[in-house]
Coordinates of N, CA and C in Angstrom, one line a residue:
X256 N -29.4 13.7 3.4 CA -28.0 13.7 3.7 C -27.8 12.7 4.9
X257 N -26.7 11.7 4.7 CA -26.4 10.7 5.6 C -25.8 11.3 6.8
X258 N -25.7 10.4 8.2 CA -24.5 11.4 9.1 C -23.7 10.5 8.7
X259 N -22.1 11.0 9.2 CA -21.2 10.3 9.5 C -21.3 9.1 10.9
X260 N -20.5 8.0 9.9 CA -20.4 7.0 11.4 C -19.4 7.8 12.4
X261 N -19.7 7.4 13.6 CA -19.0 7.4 14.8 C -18.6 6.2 15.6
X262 N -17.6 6.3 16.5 CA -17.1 5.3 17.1 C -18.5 4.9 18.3
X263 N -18.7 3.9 18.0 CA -19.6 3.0 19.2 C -19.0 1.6 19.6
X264 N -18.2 0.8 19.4 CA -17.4 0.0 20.1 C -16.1 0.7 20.5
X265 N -15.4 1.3 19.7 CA -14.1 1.8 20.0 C -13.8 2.2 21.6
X266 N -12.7 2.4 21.9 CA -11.7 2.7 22.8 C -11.1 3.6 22.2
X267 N -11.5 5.1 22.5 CA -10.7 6.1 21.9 C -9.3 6.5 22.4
X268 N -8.3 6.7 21.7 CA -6.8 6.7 22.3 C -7.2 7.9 23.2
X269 N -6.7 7.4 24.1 CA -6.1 8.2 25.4 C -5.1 10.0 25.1
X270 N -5.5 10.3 25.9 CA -4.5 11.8 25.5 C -3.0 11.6 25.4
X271 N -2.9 10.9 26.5 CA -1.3 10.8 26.7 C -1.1 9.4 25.6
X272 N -2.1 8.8 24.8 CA -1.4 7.6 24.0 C -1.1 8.1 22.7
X273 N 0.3 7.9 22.7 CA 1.5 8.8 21.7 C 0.7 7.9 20.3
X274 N 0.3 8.7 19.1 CA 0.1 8.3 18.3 C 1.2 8.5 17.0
X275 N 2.6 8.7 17.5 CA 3.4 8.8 16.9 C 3.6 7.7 15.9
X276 N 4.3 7.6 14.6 CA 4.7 6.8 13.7 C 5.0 5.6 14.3
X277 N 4.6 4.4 13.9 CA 5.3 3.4 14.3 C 4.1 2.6 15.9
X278 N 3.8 3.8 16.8 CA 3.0 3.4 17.6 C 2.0 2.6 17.7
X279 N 2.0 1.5 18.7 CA 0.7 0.0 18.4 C -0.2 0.6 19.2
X280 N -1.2 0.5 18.8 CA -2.5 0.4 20.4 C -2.7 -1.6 20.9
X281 N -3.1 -1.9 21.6 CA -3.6 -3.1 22.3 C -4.6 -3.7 21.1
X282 N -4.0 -5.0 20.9 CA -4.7 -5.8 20.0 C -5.4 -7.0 20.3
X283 N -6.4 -8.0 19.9 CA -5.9 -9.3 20.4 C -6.0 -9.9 19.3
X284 N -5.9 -9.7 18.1 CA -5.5 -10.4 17.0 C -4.6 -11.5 16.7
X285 N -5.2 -12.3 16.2 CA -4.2 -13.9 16.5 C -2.8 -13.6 15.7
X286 N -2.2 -14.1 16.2 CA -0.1 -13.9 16.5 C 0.1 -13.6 15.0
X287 N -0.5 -15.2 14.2 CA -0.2 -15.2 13.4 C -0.7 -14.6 12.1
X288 N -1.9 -13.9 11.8 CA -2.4 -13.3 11.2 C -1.9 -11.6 11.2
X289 N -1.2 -11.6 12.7 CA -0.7 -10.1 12.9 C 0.5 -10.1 11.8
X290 N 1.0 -11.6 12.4 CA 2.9 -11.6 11.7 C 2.4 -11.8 10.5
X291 N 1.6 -11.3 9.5 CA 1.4 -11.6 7.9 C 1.8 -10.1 7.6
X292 N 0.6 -9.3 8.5 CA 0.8 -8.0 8.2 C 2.0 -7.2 7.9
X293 N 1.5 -6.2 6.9 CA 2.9 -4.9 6.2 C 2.0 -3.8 6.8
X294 N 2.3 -3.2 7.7 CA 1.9 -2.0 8.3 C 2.3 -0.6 7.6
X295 N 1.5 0.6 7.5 CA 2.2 1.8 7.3 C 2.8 2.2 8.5
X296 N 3.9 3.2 8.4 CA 4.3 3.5 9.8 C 3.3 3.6 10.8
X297 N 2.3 4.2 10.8 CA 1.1 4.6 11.9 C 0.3 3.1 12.0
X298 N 0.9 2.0 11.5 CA 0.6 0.6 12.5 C -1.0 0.2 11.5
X299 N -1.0 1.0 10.1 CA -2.5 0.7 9.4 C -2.4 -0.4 8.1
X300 N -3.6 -0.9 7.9 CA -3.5 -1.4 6.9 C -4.3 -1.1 5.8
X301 N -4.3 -0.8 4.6 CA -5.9 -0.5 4.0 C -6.4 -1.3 3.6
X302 N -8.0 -1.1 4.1 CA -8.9 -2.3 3.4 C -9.6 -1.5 2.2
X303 N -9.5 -2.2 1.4 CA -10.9 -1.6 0.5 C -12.4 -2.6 0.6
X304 N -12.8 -2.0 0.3 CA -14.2 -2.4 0.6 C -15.3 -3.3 -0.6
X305 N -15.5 -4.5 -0.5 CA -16.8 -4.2 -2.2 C -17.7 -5.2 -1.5
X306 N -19.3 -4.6 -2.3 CA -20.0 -5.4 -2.3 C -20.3 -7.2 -2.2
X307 N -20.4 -7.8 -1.2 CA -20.1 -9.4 -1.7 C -21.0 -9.9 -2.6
X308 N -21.7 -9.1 -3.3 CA -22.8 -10.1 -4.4 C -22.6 -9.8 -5.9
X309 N -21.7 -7.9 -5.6 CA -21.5 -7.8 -7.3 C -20.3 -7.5 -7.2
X310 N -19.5 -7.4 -6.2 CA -17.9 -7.1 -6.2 C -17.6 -6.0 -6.6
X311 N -18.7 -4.8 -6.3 CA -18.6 -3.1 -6.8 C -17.6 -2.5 -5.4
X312 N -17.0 -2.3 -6.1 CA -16.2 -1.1 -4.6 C -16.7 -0.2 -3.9
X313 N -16.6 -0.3 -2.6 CA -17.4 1.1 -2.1 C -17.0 2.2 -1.7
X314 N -16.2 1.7 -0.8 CA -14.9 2.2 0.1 C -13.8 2.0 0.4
X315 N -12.9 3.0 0.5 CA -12.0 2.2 1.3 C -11.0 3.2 2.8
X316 N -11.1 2.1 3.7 CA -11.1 2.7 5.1 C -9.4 2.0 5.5
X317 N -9.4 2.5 6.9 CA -7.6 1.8 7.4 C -8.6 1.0 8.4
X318 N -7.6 0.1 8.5 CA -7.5 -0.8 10.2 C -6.3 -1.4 10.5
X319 N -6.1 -1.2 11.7 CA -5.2 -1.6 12.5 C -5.4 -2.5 13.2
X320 N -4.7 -3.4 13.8 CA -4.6 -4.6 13.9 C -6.2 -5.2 15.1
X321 N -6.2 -4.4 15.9 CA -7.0 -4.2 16.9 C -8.5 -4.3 15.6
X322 N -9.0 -3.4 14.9 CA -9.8 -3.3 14.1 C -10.2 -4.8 12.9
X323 N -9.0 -5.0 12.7 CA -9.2 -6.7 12.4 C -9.7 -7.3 13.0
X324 N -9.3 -7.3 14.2 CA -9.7 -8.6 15.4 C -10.7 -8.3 15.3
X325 N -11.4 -7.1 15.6 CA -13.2 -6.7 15.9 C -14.0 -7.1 14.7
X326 N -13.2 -7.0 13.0 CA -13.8 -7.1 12.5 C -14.1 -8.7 12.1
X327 N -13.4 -9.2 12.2 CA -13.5 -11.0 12.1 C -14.1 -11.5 13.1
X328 N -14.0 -11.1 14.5 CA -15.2 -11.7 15.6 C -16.6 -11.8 15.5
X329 N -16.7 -10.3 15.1 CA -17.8 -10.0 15.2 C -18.8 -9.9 13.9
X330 N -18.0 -9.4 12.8 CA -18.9 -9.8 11.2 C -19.2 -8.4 11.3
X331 N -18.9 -7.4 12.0 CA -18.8 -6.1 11.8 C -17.9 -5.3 10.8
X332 N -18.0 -4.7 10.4 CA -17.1 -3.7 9.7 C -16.6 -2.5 10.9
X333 N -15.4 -2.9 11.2 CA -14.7 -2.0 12.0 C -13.6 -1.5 11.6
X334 N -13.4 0.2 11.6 CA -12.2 1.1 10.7 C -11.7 1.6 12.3
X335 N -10.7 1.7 11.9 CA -10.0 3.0 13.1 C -9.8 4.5 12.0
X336 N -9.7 5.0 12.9 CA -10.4 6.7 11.9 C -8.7 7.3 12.5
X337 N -8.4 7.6 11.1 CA -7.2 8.8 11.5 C -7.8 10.3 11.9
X338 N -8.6 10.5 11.5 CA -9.2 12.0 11.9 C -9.3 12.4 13.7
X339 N -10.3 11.1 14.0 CA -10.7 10.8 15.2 C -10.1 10.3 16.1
X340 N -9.1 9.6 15.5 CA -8.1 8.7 16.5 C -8.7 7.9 16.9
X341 N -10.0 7.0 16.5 CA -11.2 6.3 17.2 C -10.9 4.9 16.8
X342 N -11.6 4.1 17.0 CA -12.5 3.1 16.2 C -13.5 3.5 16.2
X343 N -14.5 3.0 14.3 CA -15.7 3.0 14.5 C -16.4 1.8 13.6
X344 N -17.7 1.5 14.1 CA -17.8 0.5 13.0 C -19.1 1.1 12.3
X345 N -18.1 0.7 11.3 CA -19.5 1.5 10.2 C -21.2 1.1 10.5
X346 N -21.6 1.8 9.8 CA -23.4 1.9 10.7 C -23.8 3.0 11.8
X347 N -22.6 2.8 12.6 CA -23.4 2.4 14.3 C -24.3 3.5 14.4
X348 N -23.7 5.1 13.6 CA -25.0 6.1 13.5 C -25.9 6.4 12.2
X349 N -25.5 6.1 11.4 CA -26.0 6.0 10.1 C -26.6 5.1 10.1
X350 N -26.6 3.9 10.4 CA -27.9 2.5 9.9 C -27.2 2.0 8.7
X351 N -26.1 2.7 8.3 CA -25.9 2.0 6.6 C -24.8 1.1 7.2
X352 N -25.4 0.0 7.8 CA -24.2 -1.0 8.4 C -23.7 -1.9 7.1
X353 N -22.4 -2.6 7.6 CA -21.9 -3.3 6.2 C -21.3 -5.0 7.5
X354 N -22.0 -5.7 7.1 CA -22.3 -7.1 7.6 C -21.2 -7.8 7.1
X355 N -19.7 -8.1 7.7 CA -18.7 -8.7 7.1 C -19.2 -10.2 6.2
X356 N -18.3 -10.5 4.9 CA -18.7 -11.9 4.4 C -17.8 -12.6 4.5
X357 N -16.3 -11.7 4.1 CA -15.3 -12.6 3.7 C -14.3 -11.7 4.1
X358 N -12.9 -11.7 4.4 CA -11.4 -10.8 4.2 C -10.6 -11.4 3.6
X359 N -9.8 -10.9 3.0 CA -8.6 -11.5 2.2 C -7.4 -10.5 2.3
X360 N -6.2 -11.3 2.6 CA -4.9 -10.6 3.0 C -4.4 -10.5 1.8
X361 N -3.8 -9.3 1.2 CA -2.8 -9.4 -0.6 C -2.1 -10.5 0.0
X362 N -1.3 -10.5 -1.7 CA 0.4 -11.1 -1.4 C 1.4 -10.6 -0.8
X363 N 1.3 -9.0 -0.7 CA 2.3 -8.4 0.2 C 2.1 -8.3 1.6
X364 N 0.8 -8.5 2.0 CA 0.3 -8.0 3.4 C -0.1 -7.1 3.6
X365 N -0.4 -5.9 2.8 CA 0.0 -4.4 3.1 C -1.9 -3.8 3.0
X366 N -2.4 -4.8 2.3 CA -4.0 -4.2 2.1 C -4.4 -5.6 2.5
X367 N -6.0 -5.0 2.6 CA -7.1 -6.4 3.1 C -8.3 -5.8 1.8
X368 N -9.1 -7.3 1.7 CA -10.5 -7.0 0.7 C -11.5 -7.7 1.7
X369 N -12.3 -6.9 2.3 CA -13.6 -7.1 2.8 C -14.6 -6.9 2.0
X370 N -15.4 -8.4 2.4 CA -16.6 -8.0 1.1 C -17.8 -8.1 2.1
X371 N -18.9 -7.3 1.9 CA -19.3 -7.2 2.7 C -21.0 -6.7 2.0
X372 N -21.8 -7.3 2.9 CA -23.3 -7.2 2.4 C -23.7 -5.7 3.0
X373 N -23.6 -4.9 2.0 CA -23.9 -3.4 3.2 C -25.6 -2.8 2.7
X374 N -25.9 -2.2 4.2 CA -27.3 -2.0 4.3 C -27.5 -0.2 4.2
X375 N -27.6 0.3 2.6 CA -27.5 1.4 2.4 C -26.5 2.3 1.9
X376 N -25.8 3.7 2.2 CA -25.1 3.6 1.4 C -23.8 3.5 2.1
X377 N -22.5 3.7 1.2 CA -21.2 3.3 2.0 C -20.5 4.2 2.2
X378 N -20.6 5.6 1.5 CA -20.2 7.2 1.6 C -20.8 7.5 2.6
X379 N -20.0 8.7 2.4 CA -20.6 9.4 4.1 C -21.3 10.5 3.3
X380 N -20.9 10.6 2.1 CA -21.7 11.5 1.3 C -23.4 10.9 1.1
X381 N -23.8 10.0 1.3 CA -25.0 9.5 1.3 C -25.3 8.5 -0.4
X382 N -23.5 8.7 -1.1 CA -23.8 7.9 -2.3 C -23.4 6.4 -1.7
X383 N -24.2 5.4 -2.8 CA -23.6 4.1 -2.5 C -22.0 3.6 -2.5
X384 N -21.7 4.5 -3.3 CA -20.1 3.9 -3.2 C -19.6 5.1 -3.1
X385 N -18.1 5.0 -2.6 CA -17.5 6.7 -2.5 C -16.8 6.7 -3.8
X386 N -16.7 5.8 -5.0 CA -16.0 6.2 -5.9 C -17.1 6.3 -7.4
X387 N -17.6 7.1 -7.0 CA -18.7 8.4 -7.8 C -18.1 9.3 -9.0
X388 N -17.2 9.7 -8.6 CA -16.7 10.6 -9.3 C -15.3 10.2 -10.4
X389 N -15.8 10.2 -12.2 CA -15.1 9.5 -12.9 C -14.3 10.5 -13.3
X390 N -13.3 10.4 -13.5 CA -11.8 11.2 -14.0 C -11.7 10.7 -15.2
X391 N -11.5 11.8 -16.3 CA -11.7 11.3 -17.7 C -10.3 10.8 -18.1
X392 N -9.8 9.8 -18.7 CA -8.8 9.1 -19.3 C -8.5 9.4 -20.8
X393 N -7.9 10.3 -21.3 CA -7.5 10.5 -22.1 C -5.9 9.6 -23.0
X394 N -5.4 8.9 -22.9 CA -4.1 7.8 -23.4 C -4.8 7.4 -24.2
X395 N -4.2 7.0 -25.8 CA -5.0 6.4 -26.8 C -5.1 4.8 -26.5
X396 N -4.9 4.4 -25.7 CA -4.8 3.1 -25.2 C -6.6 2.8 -24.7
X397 N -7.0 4.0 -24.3 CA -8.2 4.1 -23.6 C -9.2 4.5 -24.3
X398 N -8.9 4.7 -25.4 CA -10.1 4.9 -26.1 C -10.7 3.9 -27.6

């Protein structure tokens, strides 16, 4: 059984920092890469996640603008966690680190694709990908 990652670079919001809808934390993400972004109210974007050699999906996590910046400096995979209120970058307690390759903004702004060489698995369940579990398709289109 894998652990879950935990925040090890992060700056955990403060008590008194209102995580209300709409609320930014401190970024330094360049101006212009911010002004692309389509935020959800709570200031997120979602990345999904795939393999950079076979393009399998693994995950997919939020980041907010701050978490971009970490993740493009550094070639880390960095999420901010709604649970936790945190940043964390994937690995930092599990070992199953994911080594940024490439990001790509949609056309709307609203999602990011990080592809990324990852070392183990990408679930917190200990599977390689979190999307394990197939839902059967029944539409005669699909069969």
């Amino acid at each position: 059984m894998s652990v879950p990652d935990s925040p090890a670079t992060g700056v955990p919001s403060a008590p008194s920092d209102p995580m209300a809808p709409g609320s930014a934390r401190p970024s330094r993400l360049d101006a212009a890469i911010a002004a692309r972004l389509r935020r959800t109210a709570d200031g997120l974007v979602a990345a999904v996640v795939r393999a950079h050699d076979t393009g399998e999906v693994l995950m997919v996590a939020w980041m907010d603008d701050e978490a971009l910046h970490r993740t493009l400096t550094t070639g880390r995979a960095t999420y901010w966690s709604r649970s936790r209120r945190e940043y964390w970058v994937k690995g930092a307690t599990s070992g199953h680190h994911q080594y940024v390759r490439s990001v790509a903004l949609d056309c709307d702004g609203d999602a990011l694709l990080v592809s990324v060489d990852q070392v183990g698995a990408a679930c917190h369940t200990g599977h390689r990908t979190c999307f394990f579990t197939e839902l059967p398709v029944t539409a005669p289109e699909a069969r």
